[in-house]
Short mmCIF file of C-alpha atoms in Angstrom, two decimals:
data_model
loop_
_atom_site.label_atom_id
_atom_site.label_comp_id
_atom_site.label_asym_id
_atom_site.label_seq_id
_atom_site.Cartn_x
_atom_site.Cartn_y
_atom_site.Cartn_z
CA UNK W 4 76.62 74.60 120.05
CA UNK W 5 76.51 77.17 122.85
CA UNK W 6 76.40 80.74 121.67
CA UNK W 7 79.74 81.69 120.12
CA UNK W 8 81.92 84.44 121.49
CA UNK W 9 82.61 87.16 118.95
CA UNK W 10 85.73 89.32 119.21
CA UNK W 11 86.40 91.91 116.50
CA UNK W 12 89.40 93.85 115.26
CA UNK W 13 90.44 96.43 112.68
CA UNK W 14 93.81 97.50 111.35
CA UNK W 15 95.27 100.84 110.31
CA UNK W 16 98.33 100.44 108.07
CA UNK W 17 100.23 103.72 108.04
CA UNK W 18 102.59 104.94 105.36
CA UNK W 19 102.91 106.97 102.16
CA UNK W 20 105.02 104.16 100.74
CA UNK W 21 102.04 101.76 100.81
CA UNK W 22 99.92 104.25 98.87
CA UNK W 23 102.62 105.09 96.32
CA UNK W 24 103.20 101.43 95.52
CA UNK W 25 106.84 101.62 96.59
CA UNK W 26 106.23 99.11 99.38
CA UNK W 27 103.84 96.20 98.94
CA UNK W 28 102.26 95.64 102.34
CA UNK W 29 102.90 92.33 104.06
CA UNK W 30 101.48 93.09 107.49
CA UNK W 31 97.79 93.08 106.61
CA UNK W 32 97.86 89.50 105.35
CA UNK W 33 99.92 88.36 108.33
CA UNK W 34 97.58 89.99 110.84
CA UNK W 35 94.59 88.49 109.01
CA UNK W 36 96.09 85.00 109.27
CA UNK W 37 96.91 85.38 112.95
CA UNK W 38 93.47 86.78 113.84
CA UNK W 39 91.69 83.97 111.99
CA UNK W 40 93.83 81.41 113.82
CA UNK W 41 92.78 82.61 117.28
CA UNK W 42 89.17 83.45 116.49
CA UNK W 43 89.30 87.24 116.27
CA UNK W 44 87.29 88.64 113.35
CA UNK W 45 89.29 91.21 111.39
CA UNK W 46 86.46 93.39 110.09
CA UNK W 47 88.10 96.34 108.40
CA UNK W 48 91.50 97.65 107.29
CA UNK W 49 92.43 101.19 106.36
CA UNK W 50 95.64 102.29 104.70
CA UNK W 51 96.38 105.94 105.42
CA UNK W 52 99.25 108.31 104.62
CA UNK W 53 101.85 109.75 107.02
CA UNK W 54 99.55 112.61 108.05
CA UNK W 55 98.65 113.19 111.65
CA UNK W 56 95.03 114.10 110.97
CA UNK W 57 94.42 111.10 108.69
CA UNK W 58 95.90 108.66 111.19
CA UNK W 59 94.01 110.13 114.14
CA UNK W 60 90.73 110.16 112.21
CA UNK W 61 91.06 106.50 111.19
CA UNK W 62 91.91 105.42 114.73
CA UNK W 63 89.03 107.33 116.26
CA UNK W 64 86.58 106.05 113.65
CA UNK W 65 87.56 102.43 114.35
CA UNK W 66 88.44 102.18 118.05
CA UNK W 67 84.87 102.56 119.26
CA UNK W 68 83.52 100.05 116.74
CA UNK W 69 85.84 97.11 117.25
CA UNK W 70 87.35 95.30 120.23
CA UNK W 71 90.94 95.71 119.06
CA UNK W 72 92.78 98.07 116.74
CA UNK W 73 96.23 97.23 115.41
CA UNK W 74 98.45 99.70 113.56
CA UNK W 75 101.62 99.24 111.55
CA UNK W 76 104.24 101.83 110.68
CA UNK W 77 105.47 105.26 111.60
CA UNK W 78 107.16 104.60 114.95
CA UNK W 79 110.82 104.94 113.93
CA UNK W 80 113.30 107.72 114.68
CA UNK W 81 112.85 109.95 111.61
CA UNK W 82 110.77 113.07 111.01
CA UNK W 83 108.15 111.16 109.01
CA UNK W 84 107.44 108.84 111.96
CA UNK W 85 104.42 110.58 113.45
CA UNK W 86 102.22 107.73 114.63
CA UNK W 87 102.90 108.43 118.33
CA UNK W 88 101.80 112.06 117.89
CA UNK W 89 98.73 111.02 115.91
CA UNK W 90 97.62 108.42 118.44
CA UNK W 91 98.18 110.89 121.30
CA UNK W 92 95.98 113.35 119.43
CA UNK W 93 93.32 110.70 118.86
CA UNK W 94 93.18 109.98 122.59
CA UNK W 95 93.57 113.63 123.62
CA UNK W 96 96.64 112.97 125.79
CA UNK W 97 100.21 114.28 125.76
CA UNK W 98 102.88 112.58 123.69
CA UNK W 99 105.74 112.06 126.14
CA UNK W 100 109.18 110.45 126.30
CA UNK W 101 108.28 107.27 128.18
CA UNK W 102 110.79 106.57 130.96
CA UNK W 103 110.68 102.78 130.61
CA UNK W 104 111.31 103.04 126.87
CA UNK W 105 114.09 105.58 127.41
CA UNK W 106 115.80 103.19 129.86
CA UNK W 107 115.51 100.21 127.48
CA UNK W 108 116.95 102.20 124.57
CA UNK W 109 119.69 103.89 126.62
CA UNK W 110 120.90 100.50 127.90
CA UNK W 111 120.89 98.99 124.42
CA UNK W 112 122.90 101.82 122.83
CA UNK W 113 125.28 101.84 125.80
CA UNK W 114 125.84 98.11 125.31
CA UNK W 115 126.51 98.61 121.60
CA UNK W 116 128.72 101.65 122.16
CA UNK W 117 126.43 103.87 120.11
CA UNK W 118 125.20 107.40 120.73
CA UNK W 119 121.66 107.66 122.13
CA UNK W 120 120.91 110.55 119.76
CA UNK W 121 117.91 112.85 119.73
CA UNK W 122 116.59 110.94 116.71
CA UNK W 123 116.83 107.65 118.62
CA UNK W 124 115.13 109.21 121.63
CA UNK W 125 112.12 109.84 119.38
CA UNK W 126 111.49 106.10 119.51
CA UNK W 127 110.64 106.43 123.21
CA UNK W 128 107.82 108.88 122.50
CA UNK W 129 104.27 107.62 123.04
CA UNK W 130 100.92 108.74 124.44
CA UNK W 131 100.97 109.27 128.21
CA UNK W 132 99.56 106.21 129.95
CA UNK W 133 100.64 103.69 127.28
CA UNK W 134 101.64 100.11 127.93
CA UNK W 135 104.86 98.95 126.24
CA UNK W 136 104.86 96.30 123.52
CA UNK W 137 108.16 94.41 123.62
CA UNK W 138 110.38 94.40 120.55
CA UNK W 139 112.72 91.39 120.68
CA UNK W 140 114.16 92.26 117.26
CA UNK W 141 115.45 95.80 117.72
CA UNK W 142 114.48 96.91 121.26
CA UNK W 143 112.49 100.08 120.41
CA UNK W 144 109.09 99.18 121.84
CA UNK W 145 105.63 99.54 120.39
CA UNK W 146 102.87 100.73 122.65
CA UNK W 147 99.23 100.14 123.47
CA UNK W 148 96.70 102.63 124.78
CA UNK W 149 93.11 101.63 125.37
CA UNK W 150 92.35 99.01 122.73
CA UNK W 151 94.83 100.43 120.20
CA UNK W 152 98.06 98.50 119.61
CA UNK W 153 100.77 100.43 117.81
CA UNK W 154 103.45 98.36 116.09
CA UNK W 155 106.30 98.81 113.64
CA UNK W 156 105.98 98.66 109.86
CA UNK W 157 109.07 96.52 109.18
CA UNK W 158 107.46 93.07 108.82
CA UNK W 159 109.96 91.21 111.04
CA UNK W 160 109.37 93.69 113.83
CA UNK W 161 105.59 93.86 113.29
CA UNK W 162 105.41 90.07 113.53
CA UNK W 163 107.56 89.90 116.65
CA UNK W 164 105.47 92.58 118.38
CA UNK W 165 102.25 90.81 117.41
CA UNK W 166 103.63 87.54 118.79
CA UNK W 167 104.38 89.38 122.03
CA UNK W 168 100.84 90.67 122.51
CA UNK W 169 98.86 87.67 121.21
CA UNK W 170 98.81 85.79 124.55
CA UNK W 171 97.08 88.74 126.22
CA UNK W 172 94.34 89.22 123.63
CA UNK W 173 90.84 88.01 124.32
CA UNK W 174 89.97 85.47 121.69
CA UNK W 175 86.63 84.35 120.31
CA UNK W 176 85.17 81.13 119.04
CA UNK W 177 87.26 80.49 115.93
CA UNK W 178 85.51 80.77 112.60
CA UNK W 179 86.26 77.37 111.06
CA UNK W 180 86.55 76.95 107.33
CA UNK W 181 86.44 74.12 104.86
CA UNK W 182 87.36 74.47 101.20
CA UNK W 183 85.74 72.60 98.35
CA UNK W 184 87.42 72.77 94.98
CA UNK W 185 85.14 73.25 91.99
CA UNK W 186 86.45 72.59 88.48
CA UNK W 187 83.53 74.70 87.24
CA UNK W 188 83.42 78.47 87.01
CA UNK W 189 81.14 80.61 89.12
CA UNK W 190 78.60 80.88 86.31
CA UNK W 191 78.03 77.11 86.45
CA UNK W 192 77.65 76.86 90.19
CA UNK W 193 76.06 80.20 91.08
CA UNK W 194 72.43 79.11 91.08
CA UNK W 195 72.79 75.77 92.95
CA UNK W 196 75.29 77.34 95.38
CA UNK W 197 72.73 80.00 96.31
CA UNK W 198 70.35 77.17 97.23
CA UNK W 199 73.02 75.50 99.42
CA UNK W 200 73.68 78.83 101.19
CA UNK W 201 69.93 79.25 101.82
CA UNK W 202 69.74 75.75 103.33
CA UNK W 203 72.66 76.52 105.67
CA UNK W 204 71.99 80.00 107.00
CA UNK W 205 74.28 79.46 110.00
CA UNK W 206 77.24 79.22 107.63
CA UNK W 207 78.82 81.75 105.32
CA UNK W 208 79.72 80.34 101.92
CA UNK W 209 82.25 82.25 99.86
CA UNK W 210 83.04 81.62 96.24
CA UNK W 211 86.48 82.58 94.88
CA UNK W 212 87.08 82.47 91.14
CA UNK W 213 90.47 81.45 89.86
CA UNK W 214 91.71 82.14 86.39
CA UNK W 215 94.65 80.25 84.91
CA UNK W 216 94.80 82.43 81.79
CA UNK W 217 92.31 80.27 79.89
CA UNK W 218 89.71 78.74 82.18
CA UNK W 219 87.90 79.83 85.34
CA UNK W 220 87.53 77.43 88.24
CA UNK W 221 86.30 78.16 91.75
CA UNK W 222 87.35 77.64 95.33
CA UNK W 223 84.29 77.42 97.51
CA UNK W 224 84.95 78.16 101.17
CA UNK W 225 82.40 77.36 103.85
CA UNK W 226 82.82 79.17 107.16
CA UNK W 227 81.06 78.51 110.45
CA UNK W 228 81.78 78.54 114.14
CA UNK W 229 79.92 75.26 114.70
CA UNK W 230 81.91 72.27 113.36
CA UNK W 231 78.75 70.23 112.64
CA UNK W 232 77.12 73.04 110.70
CA UNK W 233 80.40 73.42 108.80
CA UNK W 234 80.69 69.82 107.69
CA UNK W 235 76.99 69.54 106.82
CA UNK W 236 77.20 72.57 104.51
CA UNK W 237 80.53 71.47 102.99
CA UNK W 238 79.01 68.05 102.26
CA UNK W 239 76.13 69.70 100.44
CA UNK W 240 78.53 71.84 98.41
CA UNK W 241 80.45 68.72 97.41
CA UNK W 242 77.19 66.93 96.51
CA UNK W 243 76.22 69.91 94.34
CA UNK W 244 79.50 69.70 92.40
CA UNK W 245 79.17 65.94 92.02
CA UNK W 246 75.67 66.48 90.61
CA UNK W 247 77.01 68.89 87.98
CA UNK W 248 79.72 66.39 87.03
CA UNK W 249 77.18 63.55 86.79
CA UNK W 250 74.86 65.63 84.59
CA UNK W 251 77.73 66.42 82.22
CA UNK W 252 78.85 62.81 81.97
CA UNK W 253 75.26 61.81 81.13
CA UNK W 254 74.98 64.60 78.52
CA UNK V 30 107.38 125.46 88.22
CA UNK V 31 103.77 126.47 87.48
CA UNK V 32 101.31 125.33 90.10
CA UNK V 33 100.94 121.56 89.97
CA UNK V 34 97.65 119.86 89.21
CA UNK V 35 96.54 117.55 92.01
CA UNK V 36 94.22 114.62 91.29
CA UNK V 37 93.29 112.29 94.16
CA UNK V 38 91.94 108.77 94.47
CA UNK V 39 90.92 106.17 97.03
CA UNK V 40 90.30 102.45 96.79
CA UNK V 41 87.81 100.10 98.42
CA UNK V 42 88.95 96.47 98.28
CA UNK V 43 85.94 94.25 98.94
CA UNK V 44 86.00 90.70 100.24
CA UNK V 45 85.84 88.51 103.34
CA UNK V 46 88.76 86.52 101.93
CA UNK V 47 91.08 89.53 102.23
CA UNK V 48 90.16 89.96 105.89
CA UNK V 49 90.43 86.26 106.76
CA UNK V 50 93.91 86.03 105.24
CA UNK V 51 92.81 83.41 102.74
CA UNK V 52 93.61 85.72 99.85
CA UNK V 53 96.59 88.07 99.95
CA UNK V 54 95.52 91.16 98.04
CA UNK V 55 97.41 92.05 94.89
CA UNK V 56 95.17 94.79 93.53
CA UNK V 57 96.05 97.53 96.02
CA UNK V 58 99.75 97.50 95.14
CA UNK V 59 98.98 97.38 91.43
CA UNK V 60 96.56 100.31 91.61
CA UNK V 61 99.11 102.24 93.69
CA UNK V 62 101.81 101.70 91.05
CA UNK V 63 99.52 102.74 88.20
CA UNK V 64 98.26 105.85 89.99
CA UNK V 65 101.79 106.98 90.84
CA UNK V 66 102.81 106.48 87.23
CA UNK V 67 100.15 108.83 85.86
CA UNK V 68 100.24 111.42 88.64
CA UNK V 69 97.09 110.52 90.57
CA UNK V 70 97.60 110.57 94.35
CA UNK V 71 96.17 107.46 96.01
CA UNK V 72 95.26 108.86 99.41
CA UNK V 73 93.41 106.09 101.23
CA UNK V 74 92.49 102.44 100.92
CA UNK V 75 89.82 100.55 102.84
CA UNK V 76 89.37 96.80 102.94
CA UNK V 77 85.79 95.88 103.82
CA UNK V 78 83.87 92.60 104.10
CA UNK V 79 81.12 91.29 101.78
CA UNK V 80 78.41 93.24 103.59
CA UNK V 81 76.19 95.67 101.75
CA UNK V 82 76.16 98.27 104.50
CA UNK V 83 79.94 98.21 105.00
CA UNK V 84 80.61 98.60 101.27
CA UNK V 85 78.06 101.41 100.85
CA UNK V 86 79.37 103.25 103.89
CA UNK V 87 82.98 103.13 102.68
CA UNK V 88 82.03 104.30 99.20
CA UNK V 89 79.93 107.18 100.49
CA UNK V 90 82.62 108.24 102.96
CA UNK V 91 85.24 108.39 100.21
CA UNK V 92 83.51 109.47 97.01
CA UNK V 93 82.95 113.04 98.13
CA UNK V 94 86.52 113.41 99.40
CA UNK V 95 88.54 112.22 96.42
CA UNK V 96 88.40 112.68 92.66
CA UNK V 97 88.26 108.97 91.88
CA UNK V 98 87.19 105.85 93.74
CA UNK V 99 88.21 102.40 92.54
CA UNK V 100 86.79 99.18 93.95
CA UNK V 101 87.85 95.55 93.57
CA UNK V 102 85.79 92.43 94.12
CA UNK V 103 82.25 91.21 94.49
CA UNK V 104 80.95 91.52 90.94
CA UNK V 105 80.77 87.82 89.99
CA UNK V 106 77.74 85.58 89.54
CA UNK V 107 77.43 84.07 93.03
CA UNK V 108 75.27 84.99 96.02
CA UNK V 109 78.21 86.60 97.85
CA UNK V 110 78.79 89.07 94.99
CA UNK V 111 76.89 92.06 96.29
CA UNK V 112 78.97 95.03 95.18
CA UNK V 113 76.42 96.12 92.53
CA UNK V 114 73.66 96.21 95.17
CA UNK V 115 75.89 98.07 97.62
CA UNK V 116 76.96 100.72 95.11
CA UNK V 117 73.34 101.19 93.99
CA UNK V 118 72.41 101.70 97.62
CA UNK V 119 75.27 104.18 98.10
CA UNK V 120 74.00 106.25 95.15
CA UNK V 121 70.33 105.76 96.00
CA UNK V 122 69.47 104.30 92.59
CA UNK V 123 67.95 101.01 91.45
CA UNK V 124 70.17 98.01 90.75
CA UNK V 125 69.06 96.85 87.30
CA UNK V 126 69.97 94.29 84.66
CA UNK V 127 71.84 96.52 82.23
CA UNK V 128 70.75 95.85 78.63
CA UNK V 129 74.19 96.44 77.10
CA UNK V 130 75.81 94.04 79.57
CA UNK V 131 73.04 91.46 79.01
CA UNK V 132 73.67 91.63 75.25
CA UNK V 133 77.45 91.24 75.65
CA UNK V 134 77.06 88.25 77.95
CA UNK V 135 74.27 86.60 75.94
CA UNK V 136 76.39 86.80 72.77
CA UNK V 137 79.44 85.38 74.52
CA UNK V 138 77.59 82.40 76.02
CA UNK V 139 75.80 81.79 72.71
CA UNK V 140 79.17 81.72 70.95
CA UNK V 141 80.53 79.28 73.50
CA UNK V 142 77.40 77.10 73.46
CA UNK V 143 76.81 77.68 77.16
CA UNK V 144 73.64 78.40 79.04
CA UNK V 145 73.08 82.06 79.98
CA UNK V 146 71.91 81.03 83.44
CA UNK V 147 70.27 83.19 86.11
CA UNK V 148 73.59 83.19 87.98
CA UNK V 149 75.43 84.49 84.91
CA UNK V 150 72.73 87.13 84.37
CA UNK V 151 73.64 88.50 87.81
CA UNK V 152 76.87 89.77 86.22
CA UNK V 153 74.82 92.25 84.17
CA UNK V 154 73.38 93.88 87.29
CA UNK V 155 74.58 97.40 88.09
CA UNK V 156 73.28 100.75 89.32
CA UNK V 157 70.92 102.44 86.88
CA UNK V 158 72.81 105.03 84.83
CA UNK V 159 76.20 103.25 84.99
CA UNK V 160 78.84 103.37 82.28
CA UNK V 161 80.32 99.99 81.30
CA UNK V 162 83.97 99.12 81.96
CA UNK V 163 85.17 96.67 79.29
CA UNK V 164 86.49 93.29 80.37
CA UNK V 165 88.73 91.88 77.63
CA UNK V 166 89.57 88.83 79.76
CA UNK V 167 86.16 87.32 80.51
CA UNK V 168 83.53 89.68 79.00
CA UNK V 169 81.46 90.40 82.16
CA UNK V 170 81.89 94.18 82.42
CA UNK V 171 82.69 96.36 85.37
CA UNK V 172 80.84 99.61 85.73
CA UNK V 173 81.32 103.23 86.71
CA UNK V 174 78.82 105.60 88.24
CA UNK V 175 79.76 109.13 89.16
CA UNK V 176 83.42 108.97 90.15
CA UNK V 177 83.22 105.36 91.39
CA UNK V 178 84.81 102.66 89.24
CA UNK V 179 83.78 99.11 90.10
CA UNK V 180 86.11 96.36 88.98
CA UNK V 181 86.66 92.64 89.49
CA UNK V 182 88.71 91.09 92.28
CA UNK V 183 90.57 88.52 90.16
CA UNK V 184 93.87 90.33 89.55
CA UNK V 185 94.10 89.60 85.81
CA UNK V 186 90.60 91.02 85.32
CA UNK V 187 91.15 93.97 87.69
CA UNK V 188 94.29 94.90 85.77
CA UNK V 189 92.61 94.60 82.37
CA UNK V 190 89.68 96.75 83.50
CA UNK V 191 92.03 99.36 84.96
CA UNK V 192 93.99 99.42 81.69
CA UNK V 193 90.70 100.04 79.89
CA UNK V 194 89.73 103.08 81.98
CA UNK V 195 93.18 104.66 82.42
CA UNK V 196 93.11 106.66 79.15
CA UNK V 197 89.92 108.43 80.28
CA UNK V 198 91.12 109.45 83.76
CA UNK V 199 92.19 112.99 84.44
CA UNK V 200 95.80 112.89 85.52
CA UNK V 201 97.79 115.28 87.64
CA UNK V 202 101.35 116.49 87.74
CA UNK V 203 103.23 113.29 88.58
CA UNK V 204 104.86 113.11 91.97
CA UNK V 205 108.46 112.33 91.05
CA UNK V 206 110.69 110.36 93.35
CA UNK V 207 114.36 109.73 93.77
CA UNK V 208 115.83 107.11 96.10
CA UNK V 209 119.05 107.45 98.04
CA UNK V 210 120.41 104.33 99.67
CA UNK V 211 121.79 104.75 103.18
CA UNK V 212 123.99 102.06 104.70
CA UNK V 213 123.11 103.57 108.08
CA UNK V 214 120.02 102.88 110.15
CA UNK V 215 117.36 105.48 110.84
CA UNK V 216 118.85 106.25 114.25
CA UNK V 217 122.06 107.47 112.60
CA UNK V 218 120.41 109.66 110.01
CA UNK V 219 117.29 110.85 111.82
CA UNK V 220 118.63 114.18 113.11
CA UNK V 221 120.48 115.36 109.97
CA UNK V 222 117.64 114.12 107.75
CA UNK V 223 115.17 116.28 109.67
CA UNK V 224 117.38 119.26 108.83
CA UNK V 225 117.41 118.33 105.12
CA UNK V 226 113.60 118.06 105.15
CA UNK V 227 113.32 121.49 106.79
CA UNK V 228 115.58 123.01 104.11
CA UNK V 229 113.42 121.50 101.35
CA UNK V 230 109.83 122.09 102.43
CA UNK V 231 108.54 121.71 98.87
CA UNK V 232 109.60 118.05 98.93
CA UNK V 233 108.45 115.13 101.02
CA UNK V 234 111.28 112.95 102.30
CA UNK V 235 110.40 109.44 103.43
CA UNK V 236 112.69 107.12 105.29
CA UNK V 237 112.20 103.35 104.99
CA UNK V 238 114.12 101.05 107.30
CA UNK V 239 115.25 97.70 105.99
CA UNK V 240 116.29 94.83 108.20
CA UNK V 241 118.33 91.93 106.83
CA UNK V 242 118.03 89.90 110.03
CA UNK V 243 121.11 91.50 111.58
CA UNK V 244 121.54 95.10 110.52
CA UNK V 245 119.21 97.98 109.73
CA UNK V 246 119.85 100.14 106.68
CA UNK V 247 117.58 102.77 105.15
CA UNK V 248 116.09 103.71 101.83
CA UNK V 249 115.52 107.43 101.71
CA UNK V 250 112.95 108.50 99.14
CA UNK V 251 112.57 112.14 98.13
CA UNK V 252 109.28 113.05 96.43
CA UNK V 253 108.39 116.28 94.67
CA UNK V 254 106.38 117.46 91.70
CA UNK V 255 109.12 119.89 90.63
CA UNK V 256 112.16 118.08 89.11
CA UNK V 257 114.61 120.79 90.24
CA UNK V 258 113.37 120.74 93.82
CA UNK V 259 113.64 116.96 93.71
CA UNK V 260 117.25 116.82 92.58
CA UNK V 261 118.36 119.59 94.95
CA UNK V 262 116.89 117.75 97.94
CA UNK V 263 118.24 114.38 96.81
CA UNK V 264 121.72 115.91 96.45
CA UNK V 265 121.52 117.22 100.01
CA UNK V 266 120.46 113.79 101.27
CA UNK V 267 123.43 112.21 99.50
CA UNK V 268 125.77 114.87 100.92
CA UNK V 269 124.43 114.14 104.40
CA UNK V 270 125.22 110.43 104.01
CA UNK V 271 128.69 111.19 102.63
CA UNK V 272 129.32 113.39 105.66
CA UNK V 273 128.43 110.54 108.03
CA UNK V 274 130.74 108.21 106.12
CA UNK V 275 133.59 110.76 106.19
CA UNK V 276 133.19 111.30 109.94
CA UNK V 277 133.37 107.54 110.56
CA UNK V 278 136.46 107.08 108.40
CA UNK V 279 138.14 109.90 110.34
CA UNK V 280 137.12 108.37 113.69
#
């Protein structure tokens, strides 16, 4: 296999409600699924509160380390929506009322016979020099500056915005995965599985315990970018499990 | 109200499977709920991969900033369980086979007539000087060193370990909350809500849009440590919504 292309990403999920437990995040798992599908490695996620300094610090810590940063939350019309200010601060640029966003919102409220209030105008604020991220659900756009993509926290809107930007993202060689189900717990398979991993250094073998309330079993997941390496390692994992089964039948 | 006691916490959720989307995390939301209940402020969460350096870096970045650090994942018997090594590295101490943990595990496997294999012995490894965290579900203990509490990733075990340590945690003055339901979207309430927030600086008012596929509504959540401040602000939020309703009926 020719050398794989690696593209990396991180996420910053923004919101007091995620840290208080009031809202159970759904965007992290969705982003993870989408990134895996197109071959972008999600390497780190941070959940931070609605505080300008915390958001800016997380974005600046991550944006130089990874190819893409995605954020969720804090871009609505209320006083606690401060992501635009925080990202502007992180990039050291002014937070302005973007003219394109103002026009989109003005037209939408005009059409619906609603007032384009000061609160609603807040949704047009973004760092100077941003690109717009379309919002087919509720018009108010997200924005991107540099490698940072700022999206809404409401899952339907987050997902629609992500769909809108996906075609423009550089993608890498997908990390393929193959699962092997083990009826045995990790304690039974740990030692032989270490040997399989050592024999297949070009793969990454993960072991995920499951507990049904009485008995542990294990999902073993082999990951590799090369399909041949993947199936060779998965076959050895399966052979390892079959060997345990055979030894128990004999005993 | 006498000056409130503030206790802070952060979490490090460890595991490639959380970042690939294979596993949708359940421990973050559970920890958030429990912390809120006892008055500990969860201030930050990081999700990191199964890499020793990434885990150690996250723990060292957070443990000096917050009163408590909680981790999930990576303490099982397989080769990809490296949290004990990473935490040892973060604290600059040896990762040893803890004698108390070895005794607990040896007795349990003896009782069950199972081999205490090298893989299973891995579950007794922890930083030198750790305190044990009991595991009533499956025996293999978690551990705590300094202010860092290392727990399992399997939700049933994570929850049981957290239950075991909760009585020993210092708790703060709980951050109380009161929700006010708004049938109006954030654009309608943004401007008056900003005024309510300004009149109640000792509270934190969050605004959470909900989208049913057609219409946005809003949950407004007032948070405060002082019950009187909380109810005064919540009453003003409700009055603000009633005023919008009255103005629409008139119009």
